[in-house]
PDB file of N, CA and C in Angstrom:
ATOM      1  N   MET A 932      88.962  45.151  82.797  1.00  0.00           N
ATOM      2  CA  MET A 932      89.627  45.869  81.611  1.00  0.00           C
ATOM      3  C   MET A 932      88.773  46.712  80.758  1.00  0.00           C
ATOM      4  N   LYS A 933      87.498  46.331  80.289  1.00  0.00           N
ATOM      5  CA  LYS A 933      86.770  46.892  79.568  1.00  0.00           C
ATOM      6  C   LYS A 933      86.106  48.002  80.034  1.00  0.00           C
ATOM      7  N   LYS A 934      85.744  48.058  81.332  1.00  0.00           N
ATOM      8  CA  LYS A 934      85.471  49.050  82.008  1.00  0.00           C
ATOM      9  C   LYS A 934      86.331  50.191  82.040  1.00  0.00           C
ATOM     10  N   PHE A 935      87.552  49.787  82.282  1.00  0.00           N
ATOM     11  CA  PHE A 935      88.791  50.797  82.431  1.00  0.00           C
ATOM     12  C   PHE A 935      88.654  51.453  80.978  1.00  0.00           C
ATOM     13  N   ILE A 936      88.828  50.889  79.734  1.00  0.00           N
ATOM     14  CA  ILE A 936      88.823  51.372  78.389  1.00  0.00           C
ATOM     15  C   ILE A 936      87.581  52.140  78.166  1.00  0.00           C
ATOM     16  N   LEU A 937      86.417  51.776  78.380  1.00  0.00           N
ATOM     17  CA  LEU A 937      85.193  52.671  78.344  1.00  0.00           C
ATOM     18  C   LEU A 937      85.237  53.657  79.120  1.00  0.00           C
ATOM     19  N   ILE A 938      85.866  53.946  80.302  1.00  0.00           N
ATOM     20  CA  ILE A 938      85.977  55.229  80.991  1.00  0.00           C
ATOM     21  C   ILE A 938      87.084  56.088  80.524  1.00  0.00           C
ATOM     22  N   MET A 939      88.103  55.628  79.912  1.00  0.00           N
ATOM     23  CA  MET A 939      89.122  56.077  79.140  1.00  0.00           C
ATOM     24  C   MET A 939      88.298  56.838  77.797  1.00  0.00           C
ATOM     25  N   LEU A 940      87.826  56.196  77.274  1.00  0.00           N
ATOM     26  CA  LEU A 940      87.126  56.881  75.796  1.00  0.00           C
ATOM     27  C   LEU A 940      86.171  57.744  76.183  1.00  0.00           C
ATOM     28  N   LEU A 941      85.403  57.719  77.451  1.00  0.00           N
ATOM     29  CA  LEU A 941      84.465  58.831  77.703  1.00  0.00           C
ATOM     30  C   LEU A 941      85.001  59.834  78.072  1.00  0.00           C
ATOM     31  N   SER A 942      86.217  59.704  78.743  1.00  0.00           N
ATOM     32  CA  SER A 942      87.158  60.998  79.321  1.00  0.00           C
ATOM     33  C   SER A 942      87.916  61.623  78.127  1.00  0.00           C
ATOM     34  N   LEU A 943      88.280  60.850  77.113  1.00  0.00           N
ATOM     35  CA  LEU A 943      88.865  61.570  75.939  1.00  0.00           C
ATOM     36  C   LEU A 943      87.764  62.518  75.116  1.00  0.00           C
ATOM     37  N   SER A 944      86.651  61.719  74.825  1.00  0.00           N
ATOM     38  CA  SER A 944      85.379  62.202  74.214  1.00  0.00           C
ATOM     39  C   SER A 944      85.009  63.487  74.826  1.00  0.00           C
ATOM     40  N   SER A 945      84.700  63.760  76.329  1.00  0.00           N
ATOM     41  CA  SER A 945      84.716  64.863  76.792  1.00  0.00           C
ATOM     42  C   SER A 945      85.656  65.928  76.397  1.00  0.00           C
ATOM     43  N   VAL A 946      87.053  65.447  76.649  1.00  0.00           N
ATOM     44  CA  VAL A 946      87.734  66.521  76.189  1.00  0.00           C
ATOM     45  C   VAL A 946      87.702  66.927  74.642  1.00  0.00           C
ATOM     46  N   CYS A 947      87.541  66.164  73.777  1.00  0.00           N
ATOM     47  CA  CYS A 947      87.550  66.588  72.274  1.00  0.00           C
ATOM     48  C   CYS A 947      86.169  67.501  71.984  1.00  0.00           C
ATOM     49  N   ILE A 948      85.238  67.344  72.889  1.00  0.00           N
ATOM     50  CA  ILE A 948      83.994  68.247  72.732  1.00  0.00           C
ATOM     51  C   ILE A 948      84.371  69.693  72.849  1.00  0.00           C
ATOM     52  N   GLY A 949      85.572  69.853  73.613  1.00  0.00           N
ATOM     53  CA  GLY A 949      85.898  71.254  73.791  1.00  0.00           C
ATOM     54  C   GLY A 949      85.340  71.962  74.927  1.00  0.00           C
ATOM     55  N   GLN A 950      85.012  71.560  75.949  1.00  0.00           N
ATOM     56  CA  GLN A 950      84.519  72.016  77.406  1.00  0.00           C
ATOM     57  C   GLN A 950      85.461  72.307  78.173  1.00  0.00           C
ATOM     58  N   ASP A 951      85.773  73.819  77.538  1.00  0.00           N
ATOM     59  CA  ASP A 951      86.807  74.385  78.575  1.00  0.00           C
ATOM     60  C   ASP A 951      86.556  74.628  79.936  1.00  0.00           C
ATOM     61  N   PHE A 952      85.346  75.205  79.867  1.00  0.00           N
ATOM     62  CA  PHE A 952      84.608  75.891  81.026  1.00  0.00           C
ATOM     63  C   PHE A 952      83.548  75.156  81.849  1.00  0.00           C
ATOM     64  N   PRO A 953      83.277  75.444  82.845  1.00  0.00           N
ATOM     65  CA  PRO A 953      82.271  74.822  83.706  1.00  0.00           C
ATOM     66  C   PRO A 953      80.793  74.923  82.927  1.00  0.00           C
ATOM     67  N   GLU A 954      79.999  73.698  83.352  1.00  0.00           N
ATOM     68  CA  GLU A 954      78.624  74.091  82.914  1.00  0.00           C
ATOM     69  C   GLU A 954      77.869  75.287  83.603  1.00  0.00           C
ATOM     70  N   GLY A 955      76.785  75.999  82.953  1.00  0.00           N
ATOM     71  CA  GLY A 955      76.190  76.770  83.295  1.00  0.00           C
ATOM     72  C   GLY A 955      76.820  78.234  82.786  1.00  0.00           C
ATOM     73  N   MET A 956      76.563  79.115  83.424  1.00  0.00           N
ATOM     74  CA  MET A 956      76.657  80.669  83.047  1.00  0.00           C
ATOM     75  C   MET A 956      78.305  81.108  83.550  1.00  0.00           C
ATOM     76  N   VAL A 957      79.114  81.096  82.618  1.00  0.00           N
ATOM     77  CA  VAL A 957      80.467  81.816  82.737  1.00  0.00           C
ATOM     78  C   VAL A 957      80.756  82.769  81.795  1.00  0.00           C
ATOM     79  N   VAL A 958      81.360  83.923  82.512  1.00  0.00           N
ATOM     80  CA  VAL A 958      82.041  84.824  81.685  1.00  0.00           C
ATOM     81  C   VAL A 958      83.607  84.943  81.528  1.00  0.00           C
ATOM     82  N   VAL A 959      84.189  84.543  80.485  1.00  0.00           N
ATOM     83  CA  VAL A 959      85.381  84.475  80.532  1.00  0.00           C
ATOM     84  C   VAL A 959      86.067  85.744  79.994  1.00  0.00           C
ATOM     85  N   GLU A 960      87.059  86.414  80.664  1.00  0.00           N
ATOM     86  CA  GLU A 960      87.836  87.463  80.062  1.00  0.00           C
ATOM     87  C   GLU A 960      89.185  86.790  79.296  1.00  0.00           C
ATOM     88  N   PHE A 961      89.198  86.821  78.036  1.00  0.00           N
ATOM     89  CA  PHE A 961      90.211  86.703  77.144  1.00  0.00           C
ATOM     90  C   PHE A 961      91.180  87.804  77.101  1.00  0.00           C
ATOM     91  N   ASN A 962      92.431  87.784  77.582  1.00  0.00           N
ATOM     92  CA  ASN A 962      93.328  88.955  77.483  1.00  0.00           C
ATOM     93  C   ASN A 962      94.703  88.320  77.517  1.00  0.00           C
ATOM     94  N   ALA A 963      95.759  89.179  77.439  1.00  0.00           N
ATOM     95  CA  ALA A 963      97.130  88.754  77.251  1.00  0.00           C
ATOM     96  C   ALA A 963      97.781  89.386  78.085  1.00  0.00           C
ATOM     97  N   SER A 964      99.005  88.733  78.411  1.00  0.00           N
ATOM     98  CA  SER A 964      99.866  89.232  79.643  1.00  0.00           C
ATOM     99  C   SER A 964     100.295  90.372  79.187  1.00  0.00           C
ATOM    100  N   PHE A 965     100.745  90.964  78.022  1.00  0.00           N
ATOM    101  CA  PHE A 965     101.002  92.285  77.612  1.00  0.00           C
ATOM    102  C   PHE A 965     100.248  93.155  77.708  1.00  0.00           C
ATOM    103  N   ASN A 966      98.946  92.990  78.099  1.00  0.00           N
ATOM    104  CA  ASN A 966      97.719  93.867  78.132  1.00  0.00           C
ATOM    105  C   ASN A 966      97.150  93.843  79.609  1.00  0.00           C
ATOM    106  N   LYS A 967      97.918  93.494  80.254  1.00  0.00           N
ATOM    107  CA  LYS A 967      97.563  93.211  82.014  1.00  0.00           C
ATOM    108  C   LYS A 967      97.072  94.357  82.636  1.00  0.00           C
ATOM    109  N   THR A 968      97.601  95.573  82.223  1.00  0.00           N
ATOM    110  CA  THR A 968      97.051  96.832  82.883  1.00  0.00           C
ATOM    111  C   THR A 968      95.570  97.089  82.256  1.00  0.00           C
ATOM    112  N   ASN A 969      95.012  96.311  81.293  1.00  0.00           N
ATOM    113  CA  ASN A 969      93.647  96.742  80.714  1.00  0.00           C
ATOM    114  C   ASN A 969      92.956  95.511  81.308  1.00  0.00           C
ATOM    115  N   ASP A 970      93.160  94.675  82.358  1.00  0.00           N
ATOM    116  CA  ASP A 970      91.997  93.793  82.826  1.00  0.00           C
ATOM    117  C   ASP A 970      90.858  94.242  83.325  1.00  0.00           C
ATOM    118  N   VAL A 971      89.876  93.525  82.887  1.00  0.00           N
ATOM    119  CA  VAL A 971      88.495  94.108  83.082  1.00  0.00           C
ATOM    120  C   VAL A 971      88.470  93.922  84.839  1.00  0.00           C
ATOM    121  N   ALA A 972      88.642  94.910  85.576  1.00  0.00           N
ATOM    122  CA  ALA A 972      88.828  95.191  86.965  1.00  0.00           C
ATOM    123  C   ALA A 972      87.413  94.516  87.660  1.00  0.00           C
ATOM    124  N   TRP A 973      86.292  94.813  87.121  1.00  0.00           N
ATOM    125  CA  TRP A 973      85.082  94.425  87.752  1.00  0.00           C
ATOM    126  C   TRP A 973      84.559  92.947  87.432  1.00  0.00           C
ATOM    127  N   LEU A 974      85.215  92.407  86.647  1.00  0.00           N
ATOM    128  CA  LEU A 974      85.185  90.970  86.319  1.00  0.00           C
ATOM    129  C   LEU A 974      84.481  90.196  87.617  1.00  0.00           C
ATOM    130  N   GLY A 975      85.156  90.133  88.418  1.00  0.00           N
ATOM    131  CA  GLY A 975      84.840  89.263  89.741  1.00  0.00           C
ATOM    132  C   GLY A 975      83.377  89.730  90.434  1.00  0.00           C
ATOM    133  N   LYS A 976      83.039  91.029  90.007  1.00  0.00           N
ATOM    134  CA  LYS A 976      81.628  91.623  90.757  1.00  0.00           C
ATOM    135  C   LYS A 976      80.555  91.328  90.197  1.00  0.00           C
ATOM    136  N   LEU A 977      80.608  90.422  88.746  1.00  0.00           N
ATOM    137  CA  LEU A 977      79.488  89.806  88.174  1.00  0.00           C
ATOM    138  C   LEU A 977      78.627  89.138  89.061  1.00  0.00           C
ATOM    139  N   THR A 978      77.224  89.056  88.836  1.00  0.00           N
ATOM    140  CA  THR A 978      76.608  88.090  89.727  1.00  0.00           C
ATOM    141  C   THR A 978      76.022  87.102  88.797  1.00  0.00           C
ATOM    142  N   ASP A 979      75.382  85.749  89.601  1.00  0.00           N
ATOM    143  CA  ASP A 979      74.743  84.908  88.784  1.00  0.00           C
ATOM    144  C   ASP A 979      75.444  84.006  87.636  1.00  0.00           C
ATOM    145  N   CYS A 980      76.744  84.408  87.853  1.00  0.00           N
ATOM    146  CA  CYS A 980      77.613  83.637  86.927  1.00  0.00           C
ATOM    147  C   CYS A 980      79.079  83.204  87.707  1.00  0.00           C
ATOM    148  N   GLU A 981      79.786  82.314  86.917  1.00  0.00           N
ATOM    149  CA  GLU A 981      81.254  82.137  87.176  1.00  0.00           C
ATOM    150  C   GLU A 981      82.059  83.058  86.179  1.00  0.00           C
ATOM    151  N   THR A 982      82.989  83.376  86.855  1.00  0.00           N
ATOM    152  CA  THR A 982      84.166  84.347  86.062  1.00  0.00           C
ATOM    153  C   THR A 982      85.496  83.352  85.785  1.00  0.00           C
ATOM    154  N   GLN A 983      86.032  83.485  84.587  1.00  0.00           N
ATOM    155  CA  GLN A 983      87.507  83.022  84.444  1.00  0.00           C
ATOM    156  C   GLN A 983      88.299  84.009  83.761  1.00  0.00           C
ATOM    157  N   ARG A 984      89.630  84.074  83.803  1.00  0.00           N
ATOM    158  CA  ARG A 984      90.527  84.710  83.251  1.00  0.00           C
ATOM    159  C   ARG A 984      91.415  83.820  82.220  1.00  0.00           C
ATOM    160  N   VAL A 985      91.579  84.150  80.875  1.00  0.00           N
ATOM    161  CA  VAL A 985      92.646  83.274  80.103  1.00  0.00           C
ATOM    162  C   VAL A 985      93.280  84.271  79.378  1.00  0.00           C
ATOM    163  N   ASP A 986      94.789  83.806  79.412  1.00  0.00           N
ATOM    164  CA  ASP A 986      95.891  84.511  79.035  1.00  0.00           C
ATOM    165  C   ASP A 986      96.113  83.754  77.559  1.00  0.00           C
ATOM    166  N   ILE A 987      95.965  84.744  76.597  1.00  0.00           N
ATOM    167  CA  ILE A 987      95.832  84.175  75.445  1.00  0.00           C
ATOM    168  C   ILE A 987      97.317  84.167  74.690  1.00  0.00           C
ATOM    169  N   ALA A 988      98.187  84.825  75.340  1.00  0.00           N
ATOM    170  CA  ALA A 988      99.473  85.157  75.130  1.00  0.00           C
ATOM    171  C   ALA A 988     100.274  83.822  75.610  1.00  0.00           C
ATOM    172  N   ALA A 989      99.837  83.079  76.503  1.00  0.00           N
ATOM    173  CA  ALA A 989     100.297  82.021  77.360  1.00  0.00           C
ATOM    174  C   ALA A 989     100.011  80.674  76.200  1.00  0.00           C
ATOM    175  N   ASP A 990      99.044  80.678  75.658  1.00  0.00           N
ATOM    176  CA  ASP A 990      98.540  79.396  74.975  1.00  0.00           C
ATOM    177  C   ASP A 990      97.692  80.094  73.623  1.00  0.00           C
ATOM    178  N   SER A 991      98.565  79.920  72.449  1.00  0.00           N
ATOM    179  CA  SER A 991      97.754  80.415  71.291  1.00  0.00           C
ATOM    180  C   SER A 991      96.430  79.705  70.993  1.00  0.00           C
ATOM    181  N   ARG A 992      96.203  78.490  71.346  1.00  0.00           N
ATOM    182  CA  ARG A 992      94.984  77.814  70.952  1.00  0.00           C
ATOM    183  C   ARG A 992      93.825  78.348  71.417  1.00  0.00           C
ATOM    184  N   TRP A 993      93.692  79.132  72.292  1.00  0.00           N
ATOM    185  CA  TRP A 993      92.632  80.068  73.004  1.00  0.00           C
ATOM    186  C   TRP A 993      92.230  81.148  71.747  1.00  0.00           C
ATOM    187  N   SER A 994      93.077  82.036  71.260  1.00  0.00           N
ATOM    188  CA  SER A 994      92.714  82.771  70.643  1.00  0.00           C
ATOM    189  C   SER A 994      91.989  82.365  69.017  1.00  0.00           C
ATOM    190  N   SER A 995      92.750  81.166  68.568  1.00  0.00           N
ATOM    191  CA  SER A 995      92.271  80.471  67.417  1.00  0.00           C
ATOM    192  C   SER A 995      90.920  79.856  67.600  1.00  0.00           C
ATOM    193  N   GLN A 996      90.862  79.083  68.831  1.00  0.00           N
ATOM    194  CA  GLN A 996      89.488  78.505  69.043  1.00  0.00           C
ATOM    195  C   GLN A 996      88.376  79.091  69.321  1.00  0.00           C
ATOM    196  N   TYR A 997      88.581  80.465  69.946  1.00  0.00           N
ATOM    197  CA  TYR A 997      87.485  81.253  70.430  1.00  0.00           C
ATOM    198  C   TYR A 997      87.440  82.690  69.435  1.00  0.00           C
ATOM    199  N   LYS A 998      88.272  82.468  68.357  1.00  0.00           N
ATOM    200  CA  LYS A 998      88.260  83.781  67.373  1.00  0.00           C
ATOM    201  C   LYS A 998      88.502  85.124  68.260  1.00  0.00           C
ATOM    202  N   ILE A 999      89.571  85.190  68.989  1.00  0.00           N
ATOM    203  CA  ILE A 999      89.621  86.443  69.712  1.00  0.00           C
ATOM    204  C   ILE A 999      90.712  87.132  68.990  1.00  0.00           C
ATOM    205  N   VAL A1000      90.139  88.424  68.456  1.00  0.00           N
ATOM    206  CA  VAL A1000      90.867  89.171  67.582  1.00  0.00           C
ATOM    207  C   VAL A1000      91.432  90.733  68.259  1.00  0.00           C
ATOM    208  N   VAL A1001      90.858  90.887  69.459  1.00  0.00           N
ATOM    209  CA  VAL A1001      91.312  91.956  70.326  1.00  0.00           C
ATOM    210  C   VAL A1001      91.242  91.819  71.658  1.00  0.00           C
ATOM    211  N   VAL A1002      92.189  92.224  72.458  1.00  0.00           N
ATOM    212  CA  VAL A1002      91.937  91.839  74.039  1.00  0.00           C
ATOM    213  C   VAL A1002      91.712  93.348  74.733  1.00  0.00           C
ATOM    214  N   PRO A1003      91.188  93.233  75.883  1.00  0.00           N
ATOM    215  CA  PRO A1003      90.212  91.730  76.093  1.00  0.00           C
ATOM    216  C   PRO A1003      89.072  91.859  75.569  1.00  0.00           C
ATOM    217  N   THR A1004      88.494  90.599  75.485  1.00  0.00           N
ATOM    218  CA  THR A1004      87.126  90.135  75.115  1.00  0.00           C
ATOM    219  C   THR A1004      86.596  89.365  76.070  1.00  0.00           C
ATOM    220  N   LEU A1005      85.342  89.893  76.306  1.00  0.00           N
ATOM    221  CA  LEU A1005      84.704  89.004  77.311  1.00  0.00           C
ATOM    222  C   LEU A1005      83.572  88.320  76.593  1.00  0.00           C
ATOM    223  N   VAL A1006      83.605  86.928  76.833  1.00  0.00           N
ATOM    224  CA  VAL A1006      82.374  85.978  76.191  1.00  0.00           C
ATOM    225  C   VAL A1006      81.567  85.460  77.235  1.00  0.00           C
ATOM    226  N   VAL A1007      80.283  85.564  77.098  1.00  0.00           N
ATOM    227  CA  VAL A1007      79.591  84.994  78.205  1.00  0.00           C
ATOM    228  C   VAL A1007      79.074  83.634  77.558  1.00  0.00           C
ATOM    229  N   PHE A1008      79.373  82.673  78.244  1.00  0.00           N
ATOM    230  CA  PHE A1008      78.874  81.028  77.987  1.00  0.00           C
ATOM    231  C   PHE A1008      77.817  80.614  78.739  1.00  0.00           C
ATOM    232  N   ASN A1009      76.912  80.080  78.157  1.00  0.00           N
ATOM    233  CA  ASN A1009      75.855  79.305  79.016  1.00  0.00           C
ATOM    234  C   ASN A1009      75.859  77.800  78.504  1.00  0.00           C
ATOM    235  N   ASN A1010      76.259  77.024  79.529  1.00  0.00           N
ATOM    236  CA  ASN A1010      76.469  75.780  79.168  1.00  0.00           C
ATOM    237  C   ASN A1010      77.522  75.401  77.727  1.00  0.00           C
ATOM    238  N   ASN A1011      78.532  75.986  78.075  1.00  0.00           N
ATOM    239  CA  ASN A1011      79.521  75.937  77.191  1.00  0.00           C
ATOM    240  C   ASN A1011      79.515  76.469  75.395  1.00  0.00           C
ATOM    241  N   GLU A1012      78.171  77.166  75.630  1.00  0.00           N
ATOM    242  CA  GLU A1012      77.629  77.546  74.149  1.00  0.00           C
ATOM    243  C   GLU A1012      77.872  79.285  74.388  1.00  0.00           C
ATOM    244  N   GLU A1013      78.551  79.911  73.445  1.00  0.00           N
ATOM    245  CA  GLU A1013      78.880  81.308  73.537  1.00  0.00           C
ATOM    246  C   GLU A1013      77.225  82.013  73.370  1.00  0.00           C
ATOM    247  N   VAL A1014      77.004  82.839  74.099  1.00  0.00           N
ATOM    248  CA  VAL A1014      75.711  83.718  73.857  1.00  0.00           C
ATOM    249  C   VAL A1014      75.837  85.190  73.797  1.00  0.00           C
ATOM    250  N   LYS A1015      76.972  85.839  74.070  1.00  0.00           N
ATOM    251  CA  LYS A1015      77.142  87.063  74.187  1.00  0.00           C
ATOM    252  C   LYS A1015      78.681  87.420  74.051  1.00  0.00           C
ATOM    253  N   ARG A1016      79.182  88.557  73.289  1.00  0.00           N
ATOM    254  CA  ARG A1016      80.523  88.879  73.316  1.00  0.00           C
ATOM    255  C   ARG A1016      80.759  90.433  73.495  1.00  0.00           C
ATOM    256  N   PHE A1017      81.739  90.897  74.273  1.00  0.00           N
ATOM    257  CA  PHE A1017      82.215  91.975  74.351  1.00  0.00           C
ATOM    258  C   PHE A1017      83.580  92.403  73.970  1.00  0.00           C
ATOM    259  N   GLN A1018      84.051  93.211  73.086  1.00  0.00           N
ATOM    260  CA  GLN A1018      85.384  93.351  72.695  1.00  0.00           C
ATOM    261  C   GLN A1018      85.771  94.625  73.281  1.00  0.00           C
ATOM    262  N   ALA A1019      87.107  94.909  73.187  1.00  0.00           N
ATOM    263  CA  ALA A1019      87.789  95.990  73.565  1.00  0.00           C
ATOM    264  C   ALA A1019      87.796  96.901  72.182  1.00  0.00           C
ATOM    265  N   ASN A1020      88.131  98.293  72.606  1.00  0.00           N
ATOM    266  CA  ASN A1020      88.390  99.272  71.580  1.00  0.00           C
ATOM    267  C   ASN A1020      89.606  99.010  70.914  1.00  0.00           C
ATOM    268  N   ILE A1021      90.232  99.894  70.065  1.00  0.00           N
ATOM    269  CA  ILE A1021      91.220 100.298  69.386  1.00  0.00           C
ATOM    270  C   ILE A1021      92.413 100.438  70.389  1.00  0.00           C
ATOM    271  N   MET A1022      92.144 100.948  71.572  1.00  0.00           N
ATOM    272  CA  MET A1022      93.005 101.123  72.775  1.00  0.00           C
ATOM    273  C   MET A1022      93.309 100.120  73.569  1.00  0.00           C
ATOM    274  N   MET A1023      92.626  98.940  73.131  1.00  0.00           N
ATOM    275  CA  MET A1023      92.690  97.559  73.966  1.00  0.00           C
ATOM    276  C   MET A1023      92.289  97.754  75.503  1.00  0.00           C
ATOM    277  N   THR A1024      91.136  98.496  75.413  1.00  0.00           N
ATOM    278  CA  THR A1024      90.347  98.607  76.666  1.00  0.00           C
ATOM    279  C   THR A1024      88.786  98.454  76.706  1.00  0.00           C
ATOM    280  N   MET A1025      88.148  97.751  77.545  1.00  0.00           N
ATOM    281  CA  MET A1025      86.924  97.403  77.671  1.00  0.00           C
ATOM    282  C   MET A1025      86.085  98.631  77.453  1.00  0.00           C
ATOM    283  N   GLU A1026      85.066  98.677  76.434  1.00  0.00           N
ATOM    284  CA  GLU A1026      84.265  99.766  76.720  1.00  0.00           C
ATOM    285  C   GLU A1026      82.934  99.589  77.406  1.00  0.00           C
ATOM    286  N   ALA A1027      82.538  98.271  77.215  1.00  0.00           N
ATOM    287  CA  ALA A1027      81.525  97.765  77.937  1.00  0.00           C
ATOM    288  C   ALA A1027      81.415  98.098  79.323  1.00  0.00           C
ATOM    289  N   THR A1028      80.451  98.165  80.063  1.00  0.00           N
ATOM    290  CA  THR A1028      80.262  98.458  81.352  1.00  0.00           C
ATOM    291  C   THR A1028      79.845  97.239  82.132  1.00  0.00           C
ATOM    292  N   ARG A1029      80.150  97.286  83.343  1.00  0.00           N
ATOM    293  CA  ARG A1029      79.597  96.312  84.292  1.00  0.00           C
ATOM    294  C   ARG A1029      78.081  96.103  84.151  1.00  0.00           C
ATOM    295  N   LYS A1030      77.710  97.148  84.083  1.00  0.00           N
ATOM    296  CA  LYS A1030      75.836  97.127  84.062  1.00  0.00           C
ATOM    297  C   LYS A1030      75.783  96.301  82.728  1.00  0.00           C
ATOM    298  N   GLU A1031      76.361  96.819  81.541  1.00  0.00           N
ATOM    299  CA  GLU A1031      75.845  95.983  80.231  1.00  0.00           C
ATOM    300  C   GLU A1031      76.182  94.730  80.375  1.00  0.00           C
ATOM    301  N   VAL A1032      77.111  94.279  80.904  1.00  0.00           N
ATOM    302  CA  VAL A1032      77.265  93.049  80.922  1.00  0.00           C
ATOM    303  C   VAL A1032      76.657  92.068  81.923  1.00  0.00           C
ATOM    304  N   GLN A1033      76.350  92.699  83.084  1.00  0.00           N
ATOM    305  CA  GLN A1033      75.339  92.243  83.968  1.00  0.00           C
ATOM    306  C   GLN A1033      74.069  92.089  83.473  1.00  0.00           C
ATOM    307  N   ASP A1034      73.611  93.157  82.911  1.00  0.00           N
ATOM    308  CA  ASP A1034      72.236  93.042  81.889  1.00  0.00           C
ATOM    309  C   ASP A1034      71.867  91.926  81.079  1.00  0.00           C
ATOM    310  N   ALA A1035      72.982  91.630  80.239  1.00  0.00           N
ATOM    311  CA  ALA A1035      73.165  90.639  79.426  1.00  0.00           C
ATOM    312  C   ALA A1035      73.078  89.263  79.994  1.00  0.00           C
ATOM    313  N   ILE A1036      73.699  89.040  81.240  1.00  0.00           N
ATOM    314  CA  ILE A1036      73.827  87.820  81.972  1.00  0.00           C
ATOM    315  C   ILE A1036      72.267  87.472  82.539  1.00  0.00           C
ATOM    316  N   ASP A1037      71.717  88.857  83.256  1.00  0.00           N
ATOM    317  CA  ASP A1037      70.328  88.573  83.738  1.00  0.00           C
ATOM    318  C   ASP A1037      69.311  88.327  82.544  1.00  0.00           C
ATOM    319  N   GLU A1038      69.533  88.777  81.551  1.00  0.00           N
ATOM    320  CA  GLU A1038      68.691  88.453  80.168  1.00  0.00           C
ATOM    321  C   GLU A1038      68.505  87.064  80.039  1.00  0.00           C
ATOM    322  N   ILE A1039      69.695  86.556  79.793  1.00  0.00           N
ATOM    323  CA  ILE A1039      69.935  85.159  79.628  1.00  0.00           C
ATOM    324  C   ILE A1039      69.309  84.230  80.898  1.00  0.00           C
ATOM    325  N   VAL A1040      69.486  84.496  82.096  1.00  0.00           N
ATOM    326  CA  VAL A1040      68.727  83.840  83.037  1.00  0.00           C
ATOM    327  C   VAL A1040      67.359  84.089  82.843  1.00  0.00           C
ATOM    328  N   MET A1041      66.941  85.141  82.526  1.00  0.00           N
ATOM    329  CA  MET A1041      65.199  85.270  82.740  1.00  0.00           C
ATOM    330  C   MET A1041      64.817  84.570  81.520  1.00  0.00           C
ATOM    331  N   GLU A1042      65.482  84.412  80.434  1.00  0.00           N
ATOM    332  CA  GLU A1042      64.909  83.606  79.092  1.00  0.00           C
ATOM    333  C   GLU A1042      65.001  82.045  79.527  1.00  0.00           C
ATOM    334  N   ALA A1043      65.353  81.557  80.592  1.00  0.00           N
ATOM    335  CA  ALA A1043      65.695  80.162  81.014  1.00  0.00           C
ATOM    336  C   ALA A1043      64.156  79.885  81.402  1.00  0.00           C
ATOM    337  N   PHE A1044      63.682  81.145  82.080  1.00  0.00           N
ATOM    338  CA  PHE A1044      62.416  80.614  82.622  1.00  0.00           C
ATOM    339  C   PHE A1044      61.038  80.521  81.894  1.00  0.00           C
TER     340      PHE A1044
END
């Protein structure tokens, strides 16, 4: 029984830490269903990272937890720590290019060596 309780406490503590995304390099697009037409089309073409999409309209905790004020917003996480952010313009379209985001990822990877 003690082992079970310990496992449950460890599971709960990892949830409380707020590790919403996998370890390593992850680029997350925070967008909303009402802005679906402005999804970042090239997100899946980024290399040396995982990618995920989050709909902040479906769950408002995302926008408050990650301080999303405009959609889409791309956030680069390295081991669940935010290291770079790219935000949309006033027209709710992403101005950052695939190359700019990939360059930021490459720079973070190179700094690890």
